[in-house]
Coordinates of C-alpha atoms and ligand atoms in Angstrom, one line a residue:
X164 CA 279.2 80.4 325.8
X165 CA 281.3 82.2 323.4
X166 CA 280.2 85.7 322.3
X167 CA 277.8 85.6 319.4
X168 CA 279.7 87.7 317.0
X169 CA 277.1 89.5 314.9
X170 CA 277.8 92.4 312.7
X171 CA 275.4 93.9 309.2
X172 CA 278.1 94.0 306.1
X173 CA 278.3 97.1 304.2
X174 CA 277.5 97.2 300.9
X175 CA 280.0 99.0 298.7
X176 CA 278.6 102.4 298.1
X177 CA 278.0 102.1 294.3
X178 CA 275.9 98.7 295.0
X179 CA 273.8 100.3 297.5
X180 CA 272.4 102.9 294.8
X181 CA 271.6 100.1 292.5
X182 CA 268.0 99.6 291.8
X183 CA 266.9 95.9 290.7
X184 CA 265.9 95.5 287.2
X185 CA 261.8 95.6 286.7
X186 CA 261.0 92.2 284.9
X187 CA 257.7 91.9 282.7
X188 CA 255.2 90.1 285.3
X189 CA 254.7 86.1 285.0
X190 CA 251.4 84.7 284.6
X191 CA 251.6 82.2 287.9
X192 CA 252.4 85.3 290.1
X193 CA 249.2 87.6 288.1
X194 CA 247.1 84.8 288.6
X195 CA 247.8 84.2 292.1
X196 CA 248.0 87.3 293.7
X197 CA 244.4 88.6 291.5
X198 CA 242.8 85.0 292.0
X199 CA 242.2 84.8 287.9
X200 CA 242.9 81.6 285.8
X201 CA 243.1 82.8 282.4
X202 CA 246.1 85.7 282.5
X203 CA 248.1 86.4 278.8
X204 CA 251.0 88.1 279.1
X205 CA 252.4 90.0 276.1
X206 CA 255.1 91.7 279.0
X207 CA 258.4 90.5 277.5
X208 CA 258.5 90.2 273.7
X209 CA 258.6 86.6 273.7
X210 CA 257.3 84.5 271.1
X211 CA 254.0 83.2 271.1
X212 CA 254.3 80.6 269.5
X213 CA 256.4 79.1 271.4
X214 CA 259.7 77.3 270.4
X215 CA 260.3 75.6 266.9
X216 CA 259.5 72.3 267.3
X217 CA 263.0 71.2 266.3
X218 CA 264.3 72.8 269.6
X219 CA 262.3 70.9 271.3
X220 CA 263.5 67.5 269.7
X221 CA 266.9 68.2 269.6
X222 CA 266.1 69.6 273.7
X223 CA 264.2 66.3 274.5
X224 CA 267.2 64.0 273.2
X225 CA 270.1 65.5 275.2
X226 CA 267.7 65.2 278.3
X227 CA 269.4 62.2 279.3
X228 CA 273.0 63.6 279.4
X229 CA 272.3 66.3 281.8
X230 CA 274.9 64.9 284.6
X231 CA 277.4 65.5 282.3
X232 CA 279.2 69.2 282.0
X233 CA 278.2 71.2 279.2
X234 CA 281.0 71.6 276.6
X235 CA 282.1 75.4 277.3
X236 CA 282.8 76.3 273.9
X237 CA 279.5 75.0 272.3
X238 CA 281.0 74.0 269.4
X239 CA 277.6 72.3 267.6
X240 CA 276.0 75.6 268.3
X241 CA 279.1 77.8 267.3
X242 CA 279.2 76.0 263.9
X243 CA 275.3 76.3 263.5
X244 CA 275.3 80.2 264.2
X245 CA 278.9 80.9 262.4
X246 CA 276.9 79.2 259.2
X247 CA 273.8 81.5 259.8
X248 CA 275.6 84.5 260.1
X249 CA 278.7 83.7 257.5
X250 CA 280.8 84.7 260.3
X251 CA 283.9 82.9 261.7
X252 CA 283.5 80.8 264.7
X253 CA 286.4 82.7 266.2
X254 CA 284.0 85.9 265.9
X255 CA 281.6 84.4 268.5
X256 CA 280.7 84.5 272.2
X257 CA 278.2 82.7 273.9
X258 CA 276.2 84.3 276.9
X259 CA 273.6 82.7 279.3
X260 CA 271.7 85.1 277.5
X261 CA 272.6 88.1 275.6
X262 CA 271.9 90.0 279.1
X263 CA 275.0 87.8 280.3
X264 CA 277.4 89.0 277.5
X265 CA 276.5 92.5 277.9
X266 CA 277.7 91.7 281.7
X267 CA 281.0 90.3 280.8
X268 CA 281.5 93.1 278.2
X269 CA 280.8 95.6 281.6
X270 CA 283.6 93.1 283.9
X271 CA 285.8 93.5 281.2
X272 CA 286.2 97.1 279.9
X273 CA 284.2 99.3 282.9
X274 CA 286.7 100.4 285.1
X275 CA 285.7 102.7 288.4
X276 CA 284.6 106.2 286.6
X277 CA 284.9 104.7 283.5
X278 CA 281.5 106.3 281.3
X279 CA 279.4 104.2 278.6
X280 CA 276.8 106.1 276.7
X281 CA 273.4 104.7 275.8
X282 CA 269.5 106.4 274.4
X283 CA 267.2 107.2 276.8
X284 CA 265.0 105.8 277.1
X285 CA 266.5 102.1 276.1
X286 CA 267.2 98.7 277.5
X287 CA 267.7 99.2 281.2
X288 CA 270.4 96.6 281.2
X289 CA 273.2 98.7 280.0
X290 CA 273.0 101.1 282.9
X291 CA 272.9 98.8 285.5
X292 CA 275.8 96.7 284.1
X293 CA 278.0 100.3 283.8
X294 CA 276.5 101.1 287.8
X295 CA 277.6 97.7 288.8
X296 CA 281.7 98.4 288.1
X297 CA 281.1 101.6 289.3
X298 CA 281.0 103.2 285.9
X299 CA 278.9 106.0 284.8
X300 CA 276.2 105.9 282.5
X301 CA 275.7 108.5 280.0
X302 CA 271.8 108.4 279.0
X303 CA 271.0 110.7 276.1
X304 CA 267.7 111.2 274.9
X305 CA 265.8 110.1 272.4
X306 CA 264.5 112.4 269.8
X307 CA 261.2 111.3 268.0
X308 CA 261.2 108.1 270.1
X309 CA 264.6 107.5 267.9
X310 CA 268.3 107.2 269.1
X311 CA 269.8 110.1 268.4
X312 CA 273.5 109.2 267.0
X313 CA 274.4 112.7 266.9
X314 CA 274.0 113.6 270.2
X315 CA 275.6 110.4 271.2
X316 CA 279.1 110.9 269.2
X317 CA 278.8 114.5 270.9
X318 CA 278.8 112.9 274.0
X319 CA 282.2 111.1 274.1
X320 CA 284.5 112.2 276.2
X321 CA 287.8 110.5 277.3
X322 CA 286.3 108.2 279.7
X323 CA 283.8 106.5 277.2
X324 CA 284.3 102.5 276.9
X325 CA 281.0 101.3 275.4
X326 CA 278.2 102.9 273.4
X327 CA 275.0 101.0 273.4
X328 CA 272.4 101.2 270.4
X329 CA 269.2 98.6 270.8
X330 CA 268.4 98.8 267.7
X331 CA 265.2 98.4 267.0
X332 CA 265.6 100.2 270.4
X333 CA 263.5 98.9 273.4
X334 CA 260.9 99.9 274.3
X335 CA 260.3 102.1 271.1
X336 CA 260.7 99.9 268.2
X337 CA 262.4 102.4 266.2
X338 CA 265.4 101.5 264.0
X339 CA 268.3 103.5 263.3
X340 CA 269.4 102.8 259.6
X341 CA 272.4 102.0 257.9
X342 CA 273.6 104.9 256.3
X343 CA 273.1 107.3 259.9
X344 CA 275.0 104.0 261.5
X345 CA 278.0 104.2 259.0
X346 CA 278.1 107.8 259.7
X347 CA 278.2 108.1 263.4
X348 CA 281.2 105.0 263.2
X349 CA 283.2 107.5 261.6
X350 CA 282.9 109.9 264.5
X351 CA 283.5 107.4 267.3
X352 CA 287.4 107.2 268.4
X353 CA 288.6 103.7 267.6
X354 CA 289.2 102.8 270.9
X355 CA 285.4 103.3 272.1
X356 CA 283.4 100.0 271.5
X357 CA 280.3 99.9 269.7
X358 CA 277.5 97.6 270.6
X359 CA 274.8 97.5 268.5
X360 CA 271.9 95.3 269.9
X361 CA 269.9 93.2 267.6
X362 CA 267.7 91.6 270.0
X363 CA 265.0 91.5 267.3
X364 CA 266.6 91.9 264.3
X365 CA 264.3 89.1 262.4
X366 CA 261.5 91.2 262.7
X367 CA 262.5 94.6 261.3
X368 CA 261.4 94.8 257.3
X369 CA 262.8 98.1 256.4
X370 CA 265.9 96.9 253.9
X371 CA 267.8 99.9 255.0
X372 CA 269.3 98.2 258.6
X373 CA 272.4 98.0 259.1
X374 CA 274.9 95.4 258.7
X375 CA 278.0 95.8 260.5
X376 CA 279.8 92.6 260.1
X377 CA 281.9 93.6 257.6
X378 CA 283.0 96.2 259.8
X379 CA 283.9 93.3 262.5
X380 CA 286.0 91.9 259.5
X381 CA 288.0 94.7 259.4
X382 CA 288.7 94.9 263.0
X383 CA 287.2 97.4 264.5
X384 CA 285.6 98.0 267.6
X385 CA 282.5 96.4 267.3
X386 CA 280.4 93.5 268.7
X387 CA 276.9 93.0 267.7
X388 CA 274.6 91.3 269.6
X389 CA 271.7 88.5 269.2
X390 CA 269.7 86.8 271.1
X391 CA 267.3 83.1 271.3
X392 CA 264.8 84.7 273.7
X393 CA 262.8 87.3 271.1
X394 CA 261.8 85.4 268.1
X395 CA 263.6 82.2 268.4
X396 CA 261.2 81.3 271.5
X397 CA 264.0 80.1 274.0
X398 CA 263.8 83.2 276.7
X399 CA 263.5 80.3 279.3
X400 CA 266.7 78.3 278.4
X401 CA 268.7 81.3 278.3
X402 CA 271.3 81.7 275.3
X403 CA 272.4 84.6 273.5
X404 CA 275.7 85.7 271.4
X405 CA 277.9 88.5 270.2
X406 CA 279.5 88.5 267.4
X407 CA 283.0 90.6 267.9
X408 CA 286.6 91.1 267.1
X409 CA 288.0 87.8 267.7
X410 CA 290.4 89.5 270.1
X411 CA 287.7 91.0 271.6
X412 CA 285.9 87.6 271.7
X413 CA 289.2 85.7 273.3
X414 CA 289.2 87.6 276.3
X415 CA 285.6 88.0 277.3
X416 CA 285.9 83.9 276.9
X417 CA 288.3 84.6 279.6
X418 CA 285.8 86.0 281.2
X419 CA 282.8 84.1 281.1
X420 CA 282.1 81.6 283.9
X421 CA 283.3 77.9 281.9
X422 CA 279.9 76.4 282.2
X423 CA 277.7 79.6 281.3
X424 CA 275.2 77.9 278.5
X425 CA 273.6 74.8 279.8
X426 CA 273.5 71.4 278.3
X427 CA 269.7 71.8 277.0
X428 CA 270.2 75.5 275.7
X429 CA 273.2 74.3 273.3
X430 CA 271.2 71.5 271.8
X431 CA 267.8 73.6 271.5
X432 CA 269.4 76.6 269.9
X433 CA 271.6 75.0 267.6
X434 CA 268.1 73.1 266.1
X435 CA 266.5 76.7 266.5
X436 CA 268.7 78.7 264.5
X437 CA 268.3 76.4 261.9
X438 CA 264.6 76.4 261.7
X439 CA 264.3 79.6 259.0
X440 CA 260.5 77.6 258.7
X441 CA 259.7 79.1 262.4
X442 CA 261.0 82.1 262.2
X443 CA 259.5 82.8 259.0
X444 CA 255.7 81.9 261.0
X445 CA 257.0 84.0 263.9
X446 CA 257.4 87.5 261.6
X447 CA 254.6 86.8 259.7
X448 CA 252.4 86.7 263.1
X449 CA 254.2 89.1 264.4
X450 CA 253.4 91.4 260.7
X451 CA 250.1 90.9 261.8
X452 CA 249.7 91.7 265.0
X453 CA 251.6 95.2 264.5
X454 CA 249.5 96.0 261.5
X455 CA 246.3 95.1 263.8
X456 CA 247.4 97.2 267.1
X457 CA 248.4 100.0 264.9
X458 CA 244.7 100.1 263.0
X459 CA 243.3 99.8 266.2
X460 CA 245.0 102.6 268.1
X461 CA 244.2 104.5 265.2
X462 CA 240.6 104.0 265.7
X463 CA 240.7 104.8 269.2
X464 CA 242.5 107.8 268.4
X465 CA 245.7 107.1 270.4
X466 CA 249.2 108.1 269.3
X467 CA 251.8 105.1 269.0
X468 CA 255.5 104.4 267.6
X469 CA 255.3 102.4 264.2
X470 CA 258.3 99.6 265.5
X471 CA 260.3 97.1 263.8
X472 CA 260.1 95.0 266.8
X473 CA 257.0 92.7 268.3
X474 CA 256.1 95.1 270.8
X475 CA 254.5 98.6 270.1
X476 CA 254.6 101.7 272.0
X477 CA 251.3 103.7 272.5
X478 CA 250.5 106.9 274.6
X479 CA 247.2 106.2 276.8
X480 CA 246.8 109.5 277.5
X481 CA 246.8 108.9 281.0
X482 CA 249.2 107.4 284.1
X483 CA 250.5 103.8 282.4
X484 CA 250.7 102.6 285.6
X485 CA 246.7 102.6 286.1
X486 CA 246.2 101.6 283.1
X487 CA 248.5 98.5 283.4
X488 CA 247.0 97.8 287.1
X489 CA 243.4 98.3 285.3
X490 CA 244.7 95.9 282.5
X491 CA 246.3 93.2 284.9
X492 CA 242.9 92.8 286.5
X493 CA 241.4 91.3 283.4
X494 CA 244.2 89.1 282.7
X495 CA 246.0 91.0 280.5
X496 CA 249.8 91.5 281.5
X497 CA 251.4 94.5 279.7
X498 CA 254.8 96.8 280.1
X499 CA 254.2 100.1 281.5
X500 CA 256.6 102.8 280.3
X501 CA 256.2 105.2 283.4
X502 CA 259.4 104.3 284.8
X503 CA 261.0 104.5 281.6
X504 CA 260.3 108.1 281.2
X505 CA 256.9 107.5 279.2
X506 CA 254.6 108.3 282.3
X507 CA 251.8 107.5 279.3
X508 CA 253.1 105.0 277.6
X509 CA 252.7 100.8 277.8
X510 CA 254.5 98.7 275.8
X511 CA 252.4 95.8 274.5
X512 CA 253.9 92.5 272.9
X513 CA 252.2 91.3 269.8
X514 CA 250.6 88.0 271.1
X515 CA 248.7 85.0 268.7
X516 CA 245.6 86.9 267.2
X517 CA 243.3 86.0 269.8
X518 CA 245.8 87.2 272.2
X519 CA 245.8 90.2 270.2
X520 CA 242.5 90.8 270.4
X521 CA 241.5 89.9 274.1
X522 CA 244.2 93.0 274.9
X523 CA 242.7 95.7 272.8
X524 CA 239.0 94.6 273.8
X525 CA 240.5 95.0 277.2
X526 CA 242.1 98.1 276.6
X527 CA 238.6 99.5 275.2
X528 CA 237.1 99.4 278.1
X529 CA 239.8 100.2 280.7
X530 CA 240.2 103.8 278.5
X531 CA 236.2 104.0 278.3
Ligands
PLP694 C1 265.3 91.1 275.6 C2 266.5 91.9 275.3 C3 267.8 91.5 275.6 C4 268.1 90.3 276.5 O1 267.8 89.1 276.0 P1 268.3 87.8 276.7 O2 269.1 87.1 275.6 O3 267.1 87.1 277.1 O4 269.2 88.1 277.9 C5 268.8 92.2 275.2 N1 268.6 93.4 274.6 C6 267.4 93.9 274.3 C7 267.3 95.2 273.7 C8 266.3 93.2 274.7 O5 265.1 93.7 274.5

C-alpha cells in the first residue's frame, strides 16, 4: 500500500479573513426550517411583480437553443441597451450580474495594497471584492444616512483605484444629487475611477440625479453601473452592465470569463429593457408602497430614511436582529441592518400591497 498522502491547504492569508457575503433569506429555506407555508420575502429588493411578460416570451423561445454557447458579446442585448441609454455599444460591459462586473473591475485595477474607498454603511460587495485582491477598503461614513462626498475626496490617497457610490445607496435609499456629484468629480485625481451604482435608478423621482454619461463621453474615469435584478424583475437569470470608457470597457472584456451571460438572460433582458410599460407598473407600485410604509411608521412613531429606492430603512428601536427573527416567524422575511452598523435598523422591500400590508400588521405586533 502506498502512503496515503494527505495534507489541509493553506488558505492565502487575505482569503482566510474574508467573511461570506449575508444574502437576504429564500422563502423555501424560511419555510422549511420554521415549518410555515405562506413566507413573503421583501429581503432583496426584487420586484414583485415579477418579470415583464415580454421577458418571459422572448425567455421561453430561445429555450430550445440552450445546447448551443451563448454569443459572448450579446450583441441583441448590446444594441437593445446602447438604444435605451443613447450610449455606444462600445461603452458597454456585460456581467453575470452587475455583482460580476464590479468583480472584474476588482481583478483588473486592485493590486496587493492597492485602497478603494466606499460609504459606510453601503453595498457590502465593494469591500469584499477590494479584500479578495488583497486591497484595502477605505469605508467612510455616512452622515445623515447620506454618502458623504466630501469626506470621501478627503480620503484619497495615492493608493486609491476605485471609489464606489450606490447611489441611491444601499441600504439607506438616499441619493446623492447631481450638482454635489459634479463637484466631488472635480476633486478626484483623473486616474482614480469612479463608479457610481445605479442599481435602482428607475425608481428615484427627485429630477436632480445625476447623469454622468456625458462625462463617459468625454473620457474620463467613469463607469456607471445598472443592473436587471431591482426593477427589471430578472435577479434570478443574472445580467447586469456598466457603461464605461470604451477603453476601460475593452479590457475588462478581456477579463470576463467568454461565456459569462447565459443564453436565457440575453434574450429575457433584451425584451425587458424594452418593456418601458413594466417598468412604468413597477415604480408606480413601488410609489405606493414607500408612501404607505412611510405613513405607517409615522403612526407608529418610528424614525425611518425617506429613499429613492424600493426598500426603506426604519429604526425599531430595539436589536434588528430580534425583530427580524420575531418577524421571520410569521412569515415575513426582512433585512436586518445590525451587521451593517444599524444595530436598530431593518431594511424592508416594498412588496404588492397586500405584501405591504401583511409586513406592517406583522411588525405591529412584533413591536407591541
Ligand atoms: C442588488 C445590488 C447590486 C447587484 O445586483 P446584481 O446585478 O443582481 O448582481 C449591485 N449594487 C447594489 C447597490 C445593489 O443593491
Amino acid at each position: 500500500m502506498p502512503e496515503t498522502q494527505i495534507a489541509p491547504m493553506t488558505t492565502a492569508d487575505h482569503i482566510a479573513r474574508l467573511r461570506p457575503y449575508v444574502p437576504g433569506k429564500p422563502i423555501e429555506e424560511v419555510q422549511r426550517e420554521l415549518g410555515l407555508t405562506d413566507v413573503i420575502k421583501l429581503a432583496s429588493n426584487e420586484n414583485p411583480l415579477g418579470p415583464s411578460p415580454h421577458a418571459l416570451t422572448a425567455l421561453l423561445q430561445v429555450a430550445s437553443g440552450i445546447a448551443l454557447y451563448p454569443e459572448g458579446s450579446a450583441p441583441a442585448l448590446r444594441r437593445a441597451v446602447a438604444e435605451a441609454q443613447q450610449m455606444p455599444e462600445e461603452t458597454l460591459v456585460f456581467g453575470n450580474g452587475s455583482d460580476e462586473v464590479l468583480h472584474l473591475l476588482a481583478q483588473t485595477y486592485l493590486q496587493p495594497g492597492d485602497e478603494i474607498i466606499q460609504g459606510d454603511p453601503s453595498f457590502t460587495m465593494y469591500g469584499i471584492y477590494a479584500l479578495q485582491m488583497n486591497a484595502v477598503a477605505v469605508k467612510v461614513p455616512l452622515k445623515n444616512y447620506t454618502h458623504d462626498l466630501e469626506a470621501m475626496a478627503d480620503a484619497v490617497t495615492e493608493k486609491t483605484r476605485i471609489i464606489f457610490i450606490a447611489n441611491p445607496n444601499n441600504p439607506t435609499g438616499t441619493l446623492v444629487r447631481r450638482a454635489e456629484v459634479e463637484k466631488f468629480l472635480d476633486r478626484v485625481p483623473a486616474h482614480v475611477l469612479v463608479v457610481l451604482d445605479e442599481a435602482y435608478d428607475e425608481y428615484v423621482s427627485d429630477p436632480d440625479k445625476p447623469d454622468l454619461r456625458p462625462y463617459i463621453l468625454e473620457g474620463r474615469n467613469i463607469m456607471v453601473l445598472h443592473t436587471f435584478s431591482k426593477a427589471f424583475g430578472l435577479a434570478g437569470l443574472r445580467v447586469g452592465y456598466g457603461i464605461t470608457r470604451p477603453e476601460i470597457a475593452e479590457v475588462l472584456n478581456r477579463v470576463r470569463s467568454p461565456f459569462n451571460v447565459n443564453v436565457p438572460a440575453q434574450a429575457a433582458a433584451a425584451a425587458a429593457i424594452a418593456d418601458t410599460d413594466h417598468v412604468a407598473r413597477t415604480v408606480e407600485l413601488n410609489a405606493h408602497g414607500r408612501n404607505y410604509f412611510n405613513a405607517e411608521f409615522e403612526k407608529m412613531g418610528l424614525a425611518y430614511v425617506p429613499s429613492e429606492g424600493n426598500f426603506v430603512l426604519v429604526d425599531v428601536g430595539r436589536d434588528s436582529r430580534e425583530v427580524f427573527e420575531a418577524l421571520q416567524h410569521k412569515g415575513v422575511i426582512v433585512r436586518a441592518a445590525h451587521g451593517m452598523g444599524l444595530p436598530n435598523h431593518i431594511r424592508v422591500s416594498t412588496g404588492t400591497m397586500p405584501q405591504n400590508e401583511r409586513f406592517i400588521a406583522a411588525l405591529r405586533e412584533v413591536l407591541r
